[in-house]
PDB file of C-alpha atoms in Angstrom:
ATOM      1  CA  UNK A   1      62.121 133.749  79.518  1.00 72.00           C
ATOM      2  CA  UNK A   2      64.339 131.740  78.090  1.00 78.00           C
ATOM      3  CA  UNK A   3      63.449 129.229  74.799  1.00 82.00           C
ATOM      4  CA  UNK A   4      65.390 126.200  75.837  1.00 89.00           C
ATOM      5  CA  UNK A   5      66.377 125.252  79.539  1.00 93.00           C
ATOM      6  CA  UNK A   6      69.566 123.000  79.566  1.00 94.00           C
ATOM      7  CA  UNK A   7      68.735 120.241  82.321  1.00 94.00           C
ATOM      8  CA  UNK A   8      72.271 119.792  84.266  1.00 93.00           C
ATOM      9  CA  UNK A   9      71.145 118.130  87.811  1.00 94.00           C
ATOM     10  CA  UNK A  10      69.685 115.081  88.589  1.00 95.00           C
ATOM     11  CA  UNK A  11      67.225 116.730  91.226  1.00 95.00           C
ATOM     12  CA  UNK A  12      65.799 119.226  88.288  1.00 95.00           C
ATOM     13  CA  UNK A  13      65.149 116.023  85.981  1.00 94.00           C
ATOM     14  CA  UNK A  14      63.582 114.323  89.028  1.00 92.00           C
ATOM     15  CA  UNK A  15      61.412 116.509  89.791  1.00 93.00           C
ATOM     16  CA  UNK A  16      60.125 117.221  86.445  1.00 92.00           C
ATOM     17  CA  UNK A  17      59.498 113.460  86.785  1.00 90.00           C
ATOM     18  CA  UNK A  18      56.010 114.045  89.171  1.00 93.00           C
ATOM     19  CA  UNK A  19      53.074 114.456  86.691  1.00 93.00           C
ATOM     20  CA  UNK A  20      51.445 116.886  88.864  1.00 95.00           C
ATOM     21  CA  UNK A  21      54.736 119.374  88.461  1.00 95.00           C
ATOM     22  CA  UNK A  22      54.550 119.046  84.744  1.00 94.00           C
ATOM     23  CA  UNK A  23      50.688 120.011  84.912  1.00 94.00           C
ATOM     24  CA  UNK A  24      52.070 123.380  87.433  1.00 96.00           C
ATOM     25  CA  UNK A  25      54.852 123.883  84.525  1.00 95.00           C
ATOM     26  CA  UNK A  26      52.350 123.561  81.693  1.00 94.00           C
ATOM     27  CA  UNK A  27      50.662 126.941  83.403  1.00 96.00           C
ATOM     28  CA  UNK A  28      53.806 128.620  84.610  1.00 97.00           C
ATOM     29  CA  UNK A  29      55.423 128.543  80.861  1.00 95.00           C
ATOM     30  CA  UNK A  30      52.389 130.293  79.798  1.00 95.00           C
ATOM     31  CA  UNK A  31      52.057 133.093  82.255  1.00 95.00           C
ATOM     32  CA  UNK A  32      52.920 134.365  86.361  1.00 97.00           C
ATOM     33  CA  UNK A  33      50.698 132.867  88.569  1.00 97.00           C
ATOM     34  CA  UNK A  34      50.731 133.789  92.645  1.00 97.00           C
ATOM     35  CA  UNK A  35      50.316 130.197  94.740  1.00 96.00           C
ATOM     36  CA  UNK A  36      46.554 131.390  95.785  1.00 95.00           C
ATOM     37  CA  UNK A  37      45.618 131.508  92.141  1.00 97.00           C
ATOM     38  CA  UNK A  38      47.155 128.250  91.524  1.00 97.00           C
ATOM     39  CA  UNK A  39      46.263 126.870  94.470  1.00 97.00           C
ATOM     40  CA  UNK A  40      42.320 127.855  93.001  1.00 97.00           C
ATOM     41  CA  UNK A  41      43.179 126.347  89.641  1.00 95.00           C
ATOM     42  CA  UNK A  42      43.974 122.971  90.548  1.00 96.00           C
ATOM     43  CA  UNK A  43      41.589 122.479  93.667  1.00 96.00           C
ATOM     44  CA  UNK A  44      44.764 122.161  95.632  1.00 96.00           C
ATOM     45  CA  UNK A  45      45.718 123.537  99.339  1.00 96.00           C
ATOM     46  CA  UNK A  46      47.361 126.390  99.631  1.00 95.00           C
ATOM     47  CA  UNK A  47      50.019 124.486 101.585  1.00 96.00           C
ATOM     48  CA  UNK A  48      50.961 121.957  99.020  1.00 97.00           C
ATOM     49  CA  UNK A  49      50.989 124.282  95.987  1.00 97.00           C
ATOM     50  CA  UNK A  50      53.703 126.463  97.980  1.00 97.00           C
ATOM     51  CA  UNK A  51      55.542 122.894  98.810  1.00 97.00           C
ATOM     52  CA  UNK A  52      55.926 122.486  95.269  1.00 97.00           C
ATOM     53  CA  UNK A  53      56.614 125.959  94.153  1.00 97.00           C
ATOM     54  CA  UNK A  54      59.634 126.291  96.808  1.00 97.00           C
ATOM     55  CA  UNK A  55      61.180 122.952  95.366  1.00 96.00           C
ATOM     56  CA  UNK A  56      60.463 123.884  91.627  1.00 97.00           C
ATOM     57  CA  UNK A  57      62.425 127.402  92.856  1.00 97.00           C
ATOM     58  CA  UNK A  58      65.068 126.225  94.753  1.00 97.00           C
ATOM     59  CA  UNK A  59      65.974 124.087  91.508  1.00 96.00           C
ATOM     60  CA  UNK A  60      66.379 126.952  89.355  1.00 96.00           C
ATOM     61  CA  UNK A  61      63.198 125.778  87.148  1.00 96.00           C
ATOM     62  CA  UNK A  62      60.984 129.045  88.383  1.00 97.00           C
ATOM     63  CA  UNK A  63      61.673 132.217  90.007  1.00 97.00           C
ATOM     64  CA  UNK A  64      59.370 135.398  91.242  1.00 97.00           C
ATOM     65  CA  UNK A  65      59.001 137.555  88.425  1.00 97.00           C
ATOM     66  CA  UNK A  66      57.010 140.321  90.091  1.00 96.00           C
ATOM     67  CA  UNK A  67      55.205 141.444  93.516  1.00 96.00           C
ATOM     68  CA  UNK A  68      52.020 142.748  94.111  1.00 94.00           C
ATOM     69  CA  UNK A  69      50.717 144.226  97.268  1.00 90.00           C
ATOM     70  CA  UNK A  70      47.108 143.204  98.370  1.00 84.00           C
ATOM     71  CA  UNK A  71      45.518 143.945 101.565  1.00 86.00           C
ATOM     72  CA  UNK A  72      49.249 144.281 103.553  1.00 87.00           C
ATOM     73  CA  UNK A  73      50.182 140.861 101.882  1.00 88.00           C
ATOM     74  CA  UNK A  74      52.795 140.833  99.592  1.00 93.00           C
ATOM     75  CA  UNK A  75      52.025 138.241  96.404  1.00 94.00           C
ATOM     76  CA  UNK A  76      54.954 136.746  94.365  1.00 96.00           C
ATOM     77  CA  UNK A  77      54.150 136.121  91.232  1.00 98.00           C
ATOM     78  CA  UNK A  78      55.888 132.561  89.869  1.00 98.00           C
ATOM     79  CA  UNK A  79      56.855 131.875  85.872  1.00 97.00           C
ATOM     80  CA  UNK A  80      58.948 128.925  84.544  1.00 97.00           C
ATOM     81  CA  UNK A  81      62.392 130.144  83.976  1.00 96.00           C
ATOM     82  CA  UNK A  82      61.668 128.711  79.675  1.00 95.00           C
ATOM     83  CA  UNK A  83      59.084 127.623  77.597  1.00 91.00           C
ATOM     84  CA  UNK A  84      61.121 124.496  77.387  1.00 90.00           C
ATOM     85  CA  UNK A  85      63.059 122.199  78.874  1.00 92.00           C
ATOM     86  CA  UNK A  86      66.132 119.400  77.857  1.00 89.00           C
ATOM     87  CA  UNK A  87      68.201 117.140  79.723  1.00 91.00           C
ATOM     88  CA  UNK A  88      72.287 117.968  79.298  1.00 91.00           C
ATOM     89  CA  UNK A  89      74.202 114.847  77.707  1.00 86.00           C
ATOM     90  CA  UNK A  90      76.015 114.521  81.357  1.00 91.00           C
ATOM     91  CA  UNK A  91      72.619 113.135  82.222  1.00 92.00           C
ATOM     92  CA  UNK A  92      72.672 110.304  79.646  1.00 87.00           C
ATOM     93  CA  UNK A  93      73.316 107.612  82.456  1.00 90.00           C
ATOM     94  CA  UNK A  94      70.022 108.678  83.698  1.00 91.00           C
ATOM     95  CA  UNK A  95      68.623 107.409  81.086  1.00 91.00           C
ATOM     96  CA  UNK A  96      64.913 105.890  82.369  1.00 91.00           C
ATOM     97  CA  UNK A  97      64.194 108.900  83.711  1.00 91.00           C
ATOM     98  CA  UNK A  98      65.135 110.987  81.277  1.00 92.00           C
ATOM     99  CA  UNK A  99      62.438 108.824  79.019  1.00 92.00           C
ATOM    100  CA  UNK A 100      60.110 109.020  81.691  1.00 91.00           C
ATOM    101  CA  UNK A 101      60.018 112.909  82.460  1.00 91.00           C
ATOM    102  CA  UNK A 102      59.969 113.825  78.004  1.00 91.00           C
ATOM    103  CA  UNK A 103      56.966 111.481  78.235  1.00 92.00           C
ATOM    104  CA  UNK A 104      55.191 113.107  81.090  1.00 92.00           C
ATOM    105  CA  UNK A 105      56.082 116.558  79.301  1.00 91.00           C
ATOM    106  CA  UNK A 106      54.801 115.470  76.034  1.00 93.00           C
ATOM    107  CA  UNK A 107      51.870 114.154  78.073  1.00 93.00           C
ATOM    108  CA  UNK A 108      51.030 117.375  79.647  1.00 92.00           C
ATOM    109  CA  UNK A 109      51.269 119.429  76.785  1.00 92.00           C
ATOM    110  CA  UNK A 110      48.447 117.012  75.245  1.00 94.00           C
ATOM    111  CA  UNK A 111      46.939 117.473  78.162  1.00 94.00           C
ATOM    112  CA  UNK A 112      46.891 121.560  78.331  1.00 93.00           C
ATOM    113  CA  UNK A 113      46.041 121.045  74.620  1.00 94.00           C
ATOM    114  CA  UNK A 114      42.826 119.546  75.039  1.00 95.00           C
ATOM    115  CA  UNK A 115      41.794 121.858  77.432  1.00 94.00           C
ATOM    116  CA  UNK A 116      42.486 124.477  75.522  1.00 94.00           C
ATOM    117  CA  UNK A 117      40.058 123.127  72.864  1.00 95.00           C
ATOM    118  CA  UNK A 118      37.268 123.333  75.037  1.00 95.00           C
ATOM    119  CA  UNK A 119      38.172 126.763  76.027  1.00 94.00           C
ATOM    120  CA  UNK A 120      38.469 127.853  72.369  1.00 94.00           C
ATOM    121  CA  UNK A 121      35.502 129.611  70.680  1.00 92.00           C
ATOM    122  CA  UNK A 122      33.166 128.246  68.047  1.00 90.00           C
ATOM    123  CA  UNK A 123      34.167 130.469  65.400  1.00 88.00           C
ATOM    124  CA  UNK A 124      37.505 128.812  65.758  1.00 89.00           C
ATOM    125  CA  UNK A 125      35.936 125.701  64.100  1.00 86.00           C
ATOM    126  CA  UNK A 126      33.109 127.102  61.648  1.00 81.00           C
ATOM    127  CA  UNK A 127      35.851 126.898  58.296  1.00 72.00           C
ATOM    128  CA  UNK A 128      36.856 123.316  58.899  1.00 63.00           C
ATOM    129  CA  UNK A 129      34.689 121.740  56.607  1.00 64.00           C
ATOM    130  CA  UNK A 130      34.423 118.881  54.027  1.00 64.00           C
ATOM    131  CA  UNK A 131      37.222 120.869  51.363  1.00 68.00           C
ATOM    132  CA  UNK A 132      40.757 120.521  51.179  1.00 76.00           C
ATOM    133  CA  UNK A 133      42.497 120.473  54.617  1.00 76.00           C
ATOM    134  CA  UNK A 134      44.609 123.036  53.657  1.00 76.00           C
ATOM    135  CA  UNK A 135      41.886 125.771  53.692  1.00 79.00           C
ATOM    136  CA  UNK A 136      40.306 125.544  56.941  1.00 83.00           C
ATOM    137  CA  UNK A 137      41.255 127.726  59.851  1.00 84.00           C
ATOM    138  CA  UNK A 138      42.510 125.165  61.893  1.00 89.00           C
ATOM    139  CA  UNK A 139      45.458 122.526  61.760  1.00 88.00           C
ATOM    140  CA  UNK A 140      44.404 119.270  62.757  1.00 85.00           C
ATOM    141  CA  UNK A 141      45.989 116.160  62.172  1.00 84.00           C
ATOM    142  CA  UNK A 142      47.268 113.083  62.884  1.00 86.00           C
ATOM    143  CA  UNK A 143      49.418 109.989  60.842  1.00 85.00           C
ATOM    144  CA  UNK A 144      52.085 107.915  60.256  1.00 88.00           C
ATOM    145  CA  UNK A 145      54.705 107.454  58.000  1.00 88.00           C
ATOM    146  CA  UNK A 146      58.026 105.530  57.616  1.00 89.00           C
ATOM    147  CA  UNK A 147      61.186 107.500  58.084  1.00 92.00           C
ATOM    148  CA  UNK A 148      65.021 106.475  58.962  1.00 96.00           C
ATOM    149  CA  UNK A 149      65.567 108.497  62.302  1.00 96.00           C
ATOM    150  CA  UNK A 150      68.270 110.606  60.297  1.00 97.00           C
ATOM    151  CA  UNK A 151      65.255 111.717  57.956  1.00 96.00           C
ATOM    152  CA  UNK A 152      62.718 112.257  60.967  1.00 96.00           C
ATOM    153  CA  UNK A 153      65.679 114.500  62.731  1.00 96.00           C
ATOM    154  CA  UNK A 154      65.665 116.149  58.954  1.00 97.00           C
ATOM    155  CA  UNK A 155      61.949 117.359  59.657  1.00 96.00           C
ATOM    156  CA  UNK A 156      61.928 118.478  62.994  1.00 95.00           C
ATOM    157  CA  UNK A 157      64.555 120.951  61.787  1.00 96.00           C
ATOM    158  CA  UNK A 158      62.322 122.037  58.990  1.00 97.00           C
ATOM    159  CA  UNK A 159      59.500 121.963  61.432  1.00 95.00           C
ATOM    160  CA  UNK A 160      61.271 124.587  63.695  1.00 93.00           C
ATOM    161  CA  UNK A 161      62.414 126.742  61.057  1.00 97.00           C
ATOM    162  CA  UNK A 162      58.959 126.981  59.313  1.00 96.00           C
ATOM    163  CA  UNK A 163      58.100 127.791  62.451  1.00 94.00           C
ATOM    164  CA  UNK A 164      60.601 131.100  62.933  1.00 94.00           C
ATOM    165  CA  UNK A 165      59.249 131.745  59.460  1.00 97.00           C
ATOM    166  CA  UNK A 166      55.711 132.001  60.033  1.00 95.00           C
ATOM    167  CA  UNK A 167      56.596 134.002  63.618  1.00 94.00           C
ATOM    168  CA  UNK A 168      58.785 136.345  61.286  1.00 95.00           C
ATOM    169  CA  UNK A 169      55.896 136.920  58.534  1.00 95.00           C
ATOM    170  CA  UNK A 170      53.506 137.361  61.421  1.00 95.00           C
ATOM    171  CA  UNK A 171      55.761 140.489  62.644  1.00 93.00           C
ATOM    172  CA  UNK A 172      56.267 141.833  59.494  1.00 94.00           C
ATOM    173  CA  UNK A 173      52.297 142.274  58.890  1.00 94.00           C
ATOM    174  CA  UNK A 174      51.254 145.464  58.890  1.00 87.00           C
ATOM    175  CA  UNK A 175      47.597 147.242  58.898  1.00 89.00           C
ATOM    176  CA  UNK A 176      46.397 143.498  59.224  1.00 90.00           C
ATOM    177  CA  UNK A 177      44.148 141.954  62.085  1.00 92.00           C
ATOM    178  CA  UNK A 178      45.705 139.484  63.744  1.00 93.00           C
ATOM    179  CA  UNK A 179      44.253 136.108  65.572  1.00 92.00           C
ATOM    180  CA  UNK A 180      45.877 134.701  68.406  1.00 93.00           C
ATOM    181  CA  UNK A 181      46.496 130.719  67.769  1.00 94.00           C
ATOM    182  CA  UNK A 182      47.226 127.709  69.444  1.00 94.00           C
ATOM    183  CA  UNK A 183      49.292 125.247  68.420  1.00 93.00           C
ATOM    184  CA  UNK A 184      50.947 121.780  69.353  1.00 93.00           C
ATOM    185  CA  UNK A 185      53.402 119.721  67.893  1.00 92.00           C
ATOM    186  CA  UNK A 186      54.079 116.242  68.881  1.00 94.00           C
ATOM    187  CA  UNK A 187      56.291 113.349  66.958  1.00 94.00           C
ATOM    188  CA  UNK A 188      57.806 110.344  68.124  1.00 94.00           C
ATOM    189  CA  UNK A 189      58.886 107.051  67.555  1.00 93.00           C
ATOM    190  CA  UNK A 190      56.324 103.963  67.747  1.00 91.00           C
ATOM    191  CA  UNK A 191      56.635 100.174  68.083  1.00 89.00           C
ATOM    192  CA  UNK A 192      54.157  99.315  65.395  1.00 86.00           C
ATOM    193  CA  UNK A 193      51.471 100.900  62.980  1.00 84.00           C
ATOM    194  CA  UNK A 194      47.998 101.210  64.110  1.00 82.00           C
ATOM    195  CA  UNK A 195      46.536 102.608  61.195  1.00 76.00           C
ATOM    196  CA  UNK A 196      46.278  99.148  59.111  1.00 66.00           C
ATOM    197  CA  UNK A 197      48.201 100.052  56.536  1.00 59.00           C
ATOM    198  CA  UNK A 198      47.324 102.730  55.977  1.00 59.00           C
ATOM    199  CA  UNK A 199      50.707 104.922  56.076  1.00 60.00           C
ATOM    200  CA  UNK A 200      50.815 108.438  55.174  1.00 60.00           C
ATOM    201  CA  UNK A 201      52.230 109.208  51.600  1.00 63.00           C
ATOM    202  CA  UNK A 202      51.852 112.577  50.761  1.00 56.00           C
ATOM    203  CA  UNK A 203      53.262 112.799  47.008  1.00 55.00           C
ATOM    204  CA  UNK A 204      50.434 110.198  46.556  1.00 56.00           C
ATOM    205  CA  UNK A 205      47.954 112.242  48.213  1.00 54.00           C
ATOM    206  CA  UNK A 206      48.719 115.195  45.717  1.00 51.00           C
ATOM    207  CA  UNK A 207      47.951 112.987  42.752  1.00 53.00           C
ATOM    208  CA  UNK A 208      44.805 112.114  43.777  1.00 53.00           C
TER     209      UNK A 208
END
């Protein structure tokens, strides 16, 4: 699988435009799923889930990565072609529905997100306690700050290569039990504040 799709039609960024394909996408980024089982997942005929599996395929966004026999039926197995997904700059007249499908794909990562939450155990939770954030188990948070865009682009670069840093650590670990862990990271421009005031500084934060 690749890490970064490059969106070059106008039919692939449509139809990453339907919420209900970015909710299939969510689940075929993570793992191979036949239509029955997906068809089971999301309480969905058997006949629609194949509708949008062909399209999603004949786009070039999925293909069958394996087949199973079962019972003298052959099962494909479907997976998204990358874990993610950007439209190419020859797109940028497009550019309404370009907005509109990164929002539904930011919305339906929030959305498998959540759900994963539920599914998570309770000793995922026990360490988060009343002590410095920085010491529990989990990451959880959520602020705002003031940035010029040129700054914001400044962390998201940092953000990814912390994160290649932390995957590179993690391999290098040896003799150590390891946890699996979710995590999500959303950031985005907004119109207006609604924390009162109350903007993120983290140098003051420290001095506290």
């Amino acid at each position: 699988m690749k890490s970064m799709f490059i969106i070059k039609e106008y039919d692939q960024l449509k139809a990453l435009s339907d919420p209900f394909r970015i909710k299939l996408m969510m689940r075929l980024v993570e793992k191979p799923y036949t239509g029955q089982q997906l068809s089971e997942l999301f309480e969905m005929s058997r006949a629609r889930i194949h509708y949008h599996l062909k399209e999603l395929e004949k786009l070039g966004l999925i293909e069958i990565v394996k087949t199973e026999e079962k019972n003298g039926i052959i099962q494909k197995f479907f997976q998204s072609v990358s874990s993610g997904f950007y439209p190419d700059a020859s797109l940028l007249p497009h550019r309404e529905e370009i907005s509109e499908t990164k929002r539904l794909m930011m919305y339906g990562m929030l959305e498998r997100t959540m759900s994963r939450i539920l599914e998570a155990p309770s000793s995922a939770f026990e360490e988060a306690g009343d002590k410095d954030p920085s010491d529990w188990n989990i990451l959880a948070s959520s602020w705002e700050t003031t940035s010029s865009e040129d700054n914001f682009k400044w962390f998201v670069k940092a953000y990814f290569e912390l994160v290649g840093e932390f995957q590179k650590r993690a391999r290098e670990e040896k003799d150590v039990e390891q946890n699996v862990y979710y995590m999500t990271g959303i950031g985005f421009e907004v119109e207006e504040s609604k924390f009162a005031g109350r903007l993120l500084d983290v140098e003051k934060e420290k001095d506290r």
